[in-house]
Coordinates of C-alpha atoms and ligand atoms in Angstrom, one line a residue:
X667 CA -128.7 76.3 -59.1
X668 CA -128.7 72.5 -58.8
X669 CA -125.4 70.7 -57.0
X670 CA -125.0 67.3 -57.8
X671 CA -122.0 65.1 -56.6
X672 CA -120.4 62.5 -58.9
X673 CA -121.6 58.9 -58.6
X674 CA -118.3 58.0 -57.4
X675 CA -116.2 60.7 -55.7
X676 CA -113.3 61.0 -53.1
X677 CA -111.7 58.1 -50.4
X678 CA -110.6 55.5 -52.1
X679 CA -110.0 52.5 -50.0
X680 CA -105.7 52.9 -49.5
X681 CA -106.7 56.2 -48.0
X682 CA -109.4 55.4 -45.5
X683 CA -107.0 52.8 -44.5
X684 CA -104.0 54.8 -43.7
X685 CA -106.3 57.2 -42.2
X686 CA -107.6 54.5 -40.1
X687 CA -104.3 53.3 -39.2
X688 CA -102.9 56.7 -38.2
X689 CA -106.1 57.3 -35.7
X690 CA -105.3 54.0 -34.6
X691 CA -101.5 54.0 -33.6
X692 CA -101.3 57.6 -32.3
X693 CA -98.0 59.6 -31.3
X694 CA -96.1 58.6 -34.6
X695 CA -94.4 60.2 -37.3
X696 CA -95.2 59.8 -41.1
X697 CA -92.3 59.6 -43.3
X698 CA -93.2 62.4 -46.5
X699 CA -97.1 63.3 -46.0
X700 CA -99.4 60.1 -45.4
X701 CA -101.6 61.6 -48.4
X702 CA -101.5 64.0 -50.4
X703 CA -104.2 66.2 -48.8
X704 CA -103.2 69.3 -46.1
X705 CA -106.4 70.0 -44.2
X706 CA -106.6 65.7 -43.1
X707 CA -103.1 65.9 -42.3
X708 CA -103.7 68.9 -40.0
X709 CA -106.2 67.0 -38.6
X710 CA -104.6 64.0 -38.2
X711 CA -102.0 65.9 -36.4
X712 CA -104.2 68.2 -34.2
X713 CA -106.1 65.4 -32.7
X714 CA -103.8 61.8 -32.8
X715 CA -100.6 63.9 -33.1
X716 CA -99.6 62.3 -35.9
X717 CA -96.8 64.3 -37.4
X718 CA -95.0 64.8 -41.0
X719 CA -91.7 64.5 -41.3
X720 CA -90.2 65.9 -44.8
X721 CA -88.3 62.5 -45.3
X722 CA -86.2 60.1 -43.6
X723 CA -83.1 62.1 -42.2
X724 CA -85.1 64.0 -39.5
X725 CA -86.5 60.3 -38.3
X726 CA -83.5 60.3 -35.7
X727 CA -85.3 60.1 -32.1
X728 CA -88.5 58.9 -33.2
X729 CA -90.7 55.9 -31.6
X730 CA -92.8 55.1 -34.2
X731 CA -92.8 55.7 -38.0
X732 CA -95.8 55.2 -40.1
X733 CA -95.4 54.5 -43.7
X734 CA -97.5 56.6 -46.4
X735 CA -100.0 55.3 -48.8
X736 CA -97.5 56.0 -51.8
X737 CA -94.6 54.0 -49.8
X738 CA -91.0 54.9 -50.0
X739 CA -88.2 54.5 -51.3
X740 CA -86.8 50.2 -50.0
X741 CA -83.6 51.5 -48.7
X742 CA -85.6 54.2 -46.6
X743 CA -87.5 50.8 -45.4
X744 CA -84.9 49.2 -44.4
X745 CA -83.2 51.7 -42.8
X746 CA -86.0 52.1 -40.4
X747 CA -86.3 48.5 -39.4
X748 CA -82.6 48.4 -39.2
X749 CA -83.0 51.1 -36.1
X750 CA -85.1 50.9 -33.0
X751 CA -88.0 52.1 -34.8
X752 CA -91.4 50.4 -34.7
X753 CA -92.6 50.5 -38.6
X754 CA -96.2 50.5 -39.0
X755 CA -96.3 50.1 -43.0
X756 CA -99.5 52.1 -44.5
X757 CA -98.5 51.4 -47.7
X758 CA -101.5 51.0 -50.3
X759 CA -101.6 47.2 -51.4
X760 CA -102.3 48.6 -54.9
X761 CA -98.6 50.4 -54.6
X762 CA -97.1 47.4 -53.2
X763 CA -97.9 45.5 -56.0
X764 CA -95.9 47.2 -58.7
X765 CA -93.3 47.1 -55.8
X766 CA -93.7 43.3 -56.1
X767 CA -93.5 43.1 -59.4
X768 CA -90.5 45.6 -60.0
X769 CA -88.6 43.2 -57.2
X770 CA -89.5 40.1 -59.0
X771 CA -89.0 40.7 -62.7
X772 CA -85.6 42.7 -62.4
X773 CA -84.7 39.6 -60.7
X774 CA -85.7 37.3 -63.3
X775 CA -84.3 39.7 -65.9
X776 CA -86.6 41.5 -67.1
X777 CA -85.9 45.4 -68.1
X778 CA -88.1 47.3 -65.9
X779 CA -90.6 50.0 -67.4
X780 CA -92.4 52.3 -65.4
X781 CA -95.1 54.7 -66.6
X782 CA -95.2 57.6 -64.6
X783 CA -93.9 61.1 -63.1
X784 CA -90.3 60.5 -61.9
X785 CA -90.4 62.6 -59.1
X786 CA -93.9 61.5 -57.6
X787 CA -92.8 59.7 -54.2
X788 CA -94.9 56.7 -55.3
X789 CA -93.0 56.0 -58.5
X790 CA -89.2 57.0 -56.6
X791 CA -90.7 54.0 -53.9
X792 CA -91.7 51.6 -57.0
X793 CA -88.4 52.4 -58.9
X794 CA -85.7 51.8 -56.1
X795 CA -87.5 47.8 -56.1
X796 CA -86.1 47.0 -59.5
X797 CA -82.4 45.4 -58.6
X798 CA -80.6 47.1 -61.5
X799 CA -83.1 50.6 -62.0
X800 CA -86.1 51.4 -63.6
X801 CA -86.8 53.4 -66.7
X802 CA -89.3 55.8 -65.5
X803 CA -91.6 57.4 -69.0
X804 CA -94.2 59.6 -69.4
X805 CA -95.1 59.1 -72.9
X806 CA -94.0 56.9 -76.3
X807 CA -91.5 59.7 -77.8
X808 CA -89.4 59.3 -74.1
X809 CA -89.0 55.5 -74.4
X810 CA -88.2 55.9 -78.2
X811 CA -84.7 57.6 -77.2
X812 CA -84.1 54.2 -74.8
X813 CA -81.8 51.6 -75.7
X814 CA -82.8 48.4 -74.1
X815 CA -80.0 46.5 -73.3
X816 CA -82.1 42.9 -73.9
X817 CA -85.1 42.0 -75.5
X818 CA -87.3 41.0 -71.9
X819 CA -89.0 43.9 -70.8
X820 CA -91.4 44.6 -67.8
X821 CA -94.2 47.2 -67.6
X822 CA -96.0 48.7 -65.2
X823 CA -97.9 51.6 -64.3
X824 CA -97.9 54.6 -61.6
X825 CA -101.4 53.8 -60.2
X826 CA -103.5 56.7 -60.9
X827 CA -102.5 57.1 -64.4
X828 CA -104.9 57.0 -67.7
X829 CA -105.5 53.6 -68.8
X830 CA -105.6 55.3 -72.9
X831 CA -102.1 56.3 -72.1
X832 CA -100.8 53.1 -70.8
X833 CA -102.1 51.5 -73.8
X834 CA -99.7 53.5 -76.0
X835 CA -97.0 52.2 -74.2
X836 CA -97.6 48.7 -74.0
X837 CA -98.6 48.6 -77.4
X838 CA -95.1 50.6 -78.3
X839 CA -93.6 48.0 -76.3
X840 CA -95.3 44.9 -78.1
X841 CA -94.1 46.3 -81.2
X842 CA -90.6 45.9 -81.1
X843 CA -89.6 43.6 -78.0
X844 CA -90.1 39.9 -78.1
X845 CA -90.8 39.3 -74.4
X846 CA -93.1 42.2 -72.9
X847 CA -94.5 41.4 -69.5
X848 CA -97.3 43.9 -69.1
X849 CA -98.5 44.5 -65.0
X850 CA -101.8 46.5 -65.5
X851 CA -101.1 48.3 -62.0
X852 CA -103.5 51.4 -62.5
X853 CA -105.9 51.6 -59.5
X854 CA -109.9 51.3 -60.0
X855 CA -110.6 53.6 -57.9
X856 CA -108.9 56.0 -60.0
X857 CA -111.3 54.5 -63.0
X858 CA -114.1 54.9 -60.9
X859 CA -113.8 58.2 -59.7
X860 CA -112.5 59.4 -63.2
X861 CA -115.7 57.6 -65.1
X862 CA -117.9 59.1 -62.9
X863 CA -116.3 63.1 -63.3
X864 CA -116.8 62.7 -67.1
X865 CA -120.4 62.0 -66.8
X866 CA -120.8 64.6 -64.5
X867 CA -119.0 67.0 -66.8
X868 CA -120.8 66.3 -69.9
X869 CA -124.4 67.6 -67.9
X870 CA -122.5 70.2 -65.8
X871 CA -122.4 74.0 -66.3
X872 CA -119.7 74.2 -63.8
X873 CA -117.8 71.6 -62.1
X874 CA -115.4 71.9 -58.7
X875 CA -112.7 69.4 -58.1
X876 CA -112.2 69.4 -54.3
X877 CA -108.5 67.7 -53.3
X878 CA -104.9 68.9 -52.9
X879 CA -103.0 70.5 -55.2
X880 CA -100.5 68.5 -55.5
X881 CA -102.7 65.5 -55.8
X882 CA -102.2 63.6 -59.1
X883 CA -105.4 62.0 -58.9
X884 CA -107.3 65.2 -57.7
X885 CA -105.3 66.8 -61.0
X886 CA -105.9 64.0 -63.6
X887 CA -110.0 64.4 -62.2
X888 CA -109.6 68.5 -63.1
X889 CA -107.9 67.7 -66.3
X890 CA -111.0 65.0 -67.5
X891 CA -113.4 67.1 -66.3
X892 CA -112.5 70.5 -68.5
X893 CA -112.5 68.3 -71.6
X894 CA -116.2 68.4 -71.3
X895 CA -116.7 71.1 -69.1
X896 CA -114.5 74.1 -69.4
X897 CA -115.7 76.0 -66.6
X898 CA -114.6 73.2 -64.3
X899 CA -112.2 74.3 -61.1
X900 CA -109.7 73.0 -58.8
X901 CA -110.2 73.6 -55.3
X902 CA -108.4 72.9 -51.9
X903 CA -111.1 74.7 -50.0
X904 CA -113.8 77.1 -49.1
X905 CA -111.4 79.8 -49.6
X906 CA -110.3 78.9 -53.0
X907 CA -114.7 79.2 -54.0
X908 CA -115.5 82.1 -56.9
X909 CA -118.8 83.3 -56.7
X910 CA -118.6 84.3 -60.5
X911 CA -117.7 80.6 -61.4
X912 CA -121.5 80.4 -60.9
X913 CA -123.2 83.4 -62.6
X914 CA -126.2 82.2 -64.5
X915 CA -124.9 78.2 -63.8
X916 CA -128.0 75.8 -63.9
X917 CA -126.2 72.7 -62.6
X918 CA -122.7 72.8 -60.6
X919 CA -121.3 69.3 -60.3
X920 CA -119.2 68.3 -57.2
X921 CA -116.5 65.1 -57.4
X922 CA -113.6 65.0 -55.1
X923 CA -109.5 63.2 -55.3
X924 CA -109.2 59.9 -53.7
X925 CA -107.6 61.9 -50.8
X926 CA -109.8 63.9 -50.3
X927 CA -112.2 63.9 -47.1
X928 CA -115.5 63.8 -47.2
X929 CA -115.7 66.6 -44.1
X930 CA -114.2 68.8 -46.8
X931 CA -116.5 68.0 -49.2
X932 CA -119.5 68.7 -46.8
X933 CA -117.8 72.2 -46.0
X934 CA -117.5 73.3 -49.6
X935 CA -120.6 71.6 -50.7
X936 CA -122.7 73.8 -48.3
X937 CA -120.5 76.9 -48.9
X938 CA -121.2 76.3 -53.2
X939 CA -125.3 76.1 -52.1
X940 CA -125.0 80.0 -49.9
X941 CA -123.9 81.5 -53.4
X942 CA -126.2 83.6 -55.0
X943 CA -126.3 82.9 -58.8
Ligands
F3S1074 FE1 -104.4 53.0 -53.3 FE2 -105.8 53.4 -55.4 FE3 -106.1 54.9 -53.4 S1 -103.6 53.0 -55.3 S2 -104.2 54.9 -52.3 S3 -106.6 52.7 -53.5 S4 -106.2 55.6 -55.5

């Protein structure tokens, strides 16, 4: 059996960031998990002690506090610079910017709209930006039981969602409001990795997807990737491999989540080549 990795897999570049700015500060405490990937956190904490707390309440007593790539929520922010500690903000700019934007159109008025799951830390971080709330939608049958209060309204998007489904909204939007500000905040390296897993799919036998469970990017891959290639499987690691995925398999394609590291994609990658199809 042939393994072939996707052309564009894994670390996106708000990742390798954080990561880089976790190895370099040392001794701190992330507020929620810097990414959304166990095993790196592990590491992170095994060899710069770099721990997780759950959220802001257990903060009390800390030096240093390092923000995640998915930000939190502003008050959380500012409650930390408010006390003595020192804030090192890992914040992907591509999650700030929807932050920006949230900030800046509420202010001028605007009716905020945000695509994306509710409860995903990056979206609760981008919502608590717009002054007066945030309508937070997952598809066009949610926002057609909203009442818009004026006729300005602002959109953006949760970073790693489809750009198809985004469409719908806007276009939704456009329809029946006369001023629609739309913020096209979906990441590229979401695209990228995501264009990249469907070719791989269409020519695969079987596909893994290698990244954290509760990764929406790592899940959105496994999702595309099943559409053209059902035998396609989600994995954290080794452990999680099925020998029988690859019974009589020709070619196994390999992509990764943007959090995922590539040291985990090594191990799995040479545990995939031992099987015996
Ligand atoms: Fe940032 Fe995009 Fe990665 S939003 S954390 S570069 S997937």
């Amino acid at each position: 059996m042939r393994i072939k990795l996707a052309a564009s897999y894994g670390f996106c570049f708000g990742v390798k960031r954080a990561i880089k700015i976790a190895e370099n500060t040392q001794n701190a405490s992330t507020i929620g998990p810097l990414i959304h990937n166990n095993e790196e956190i592990n590491r992170l904490r095994e060899n710069f002690n770099v721990k997780t707390l759950h959220d802001i309440s257990e903060a009390q007593g800390i030096e240093r506090a390092i923000i995640r790539t998915h930000g939190i929520p502003k008050k959380d922010l500012e409650t930390l610079k408010q006390s003595k500690v020192e804030v090192i903000n890992a914040t992907c700019p591509y999650v700030t910017k929807p932050q920006e934007i949230c900030e800046k159109m509420s202010q001028e008025g605007y009716e905020i709209v945000i695509f994306g799951d509710a409860d995903h830390p990056e979206v609760r971080g981008v919502e608590s930006y717009a002054i007066n709330g945030a309508y937070v939608v997952q598809s066009v049958s949610e926002l057609e039981k909203i009442k818009f209060k004026c006729y300005k309204v602002a959109v953006v998007s949760q970073t790693t969602r489809k750009i198809s489904e985004f469409l719908d909204i806007t276009g939704y939007l456009q329809m029946r409001y006369k001023e629609v500000r739309v913020f096209n905040t979906i990441c590229n390296a979401t695209f990228e990795n995501q264009d990249a897993a469907r070719e791989l799919a269409k020519e695969a036998d079987v596909v893994i997807v290698i990244g954290g469970k509760n990764s929406s990017n790592t899940k959105q891959l496994h999702s595309i990737c099943k559409e053209y290639c059902a035998d396609s499987f989600l994995v954290e690691s080794e452990k999680d491999l099925d020998p029988s995925w690859f019974n009589q398999k020709q070619l196994c394609g390999v992509t990764a989540g943007a959090s995922t590291p590539d040291w985990i994609i090594e191990k799995i990658v040479g545990k995939i080549s031992e099987i015996k199809v």
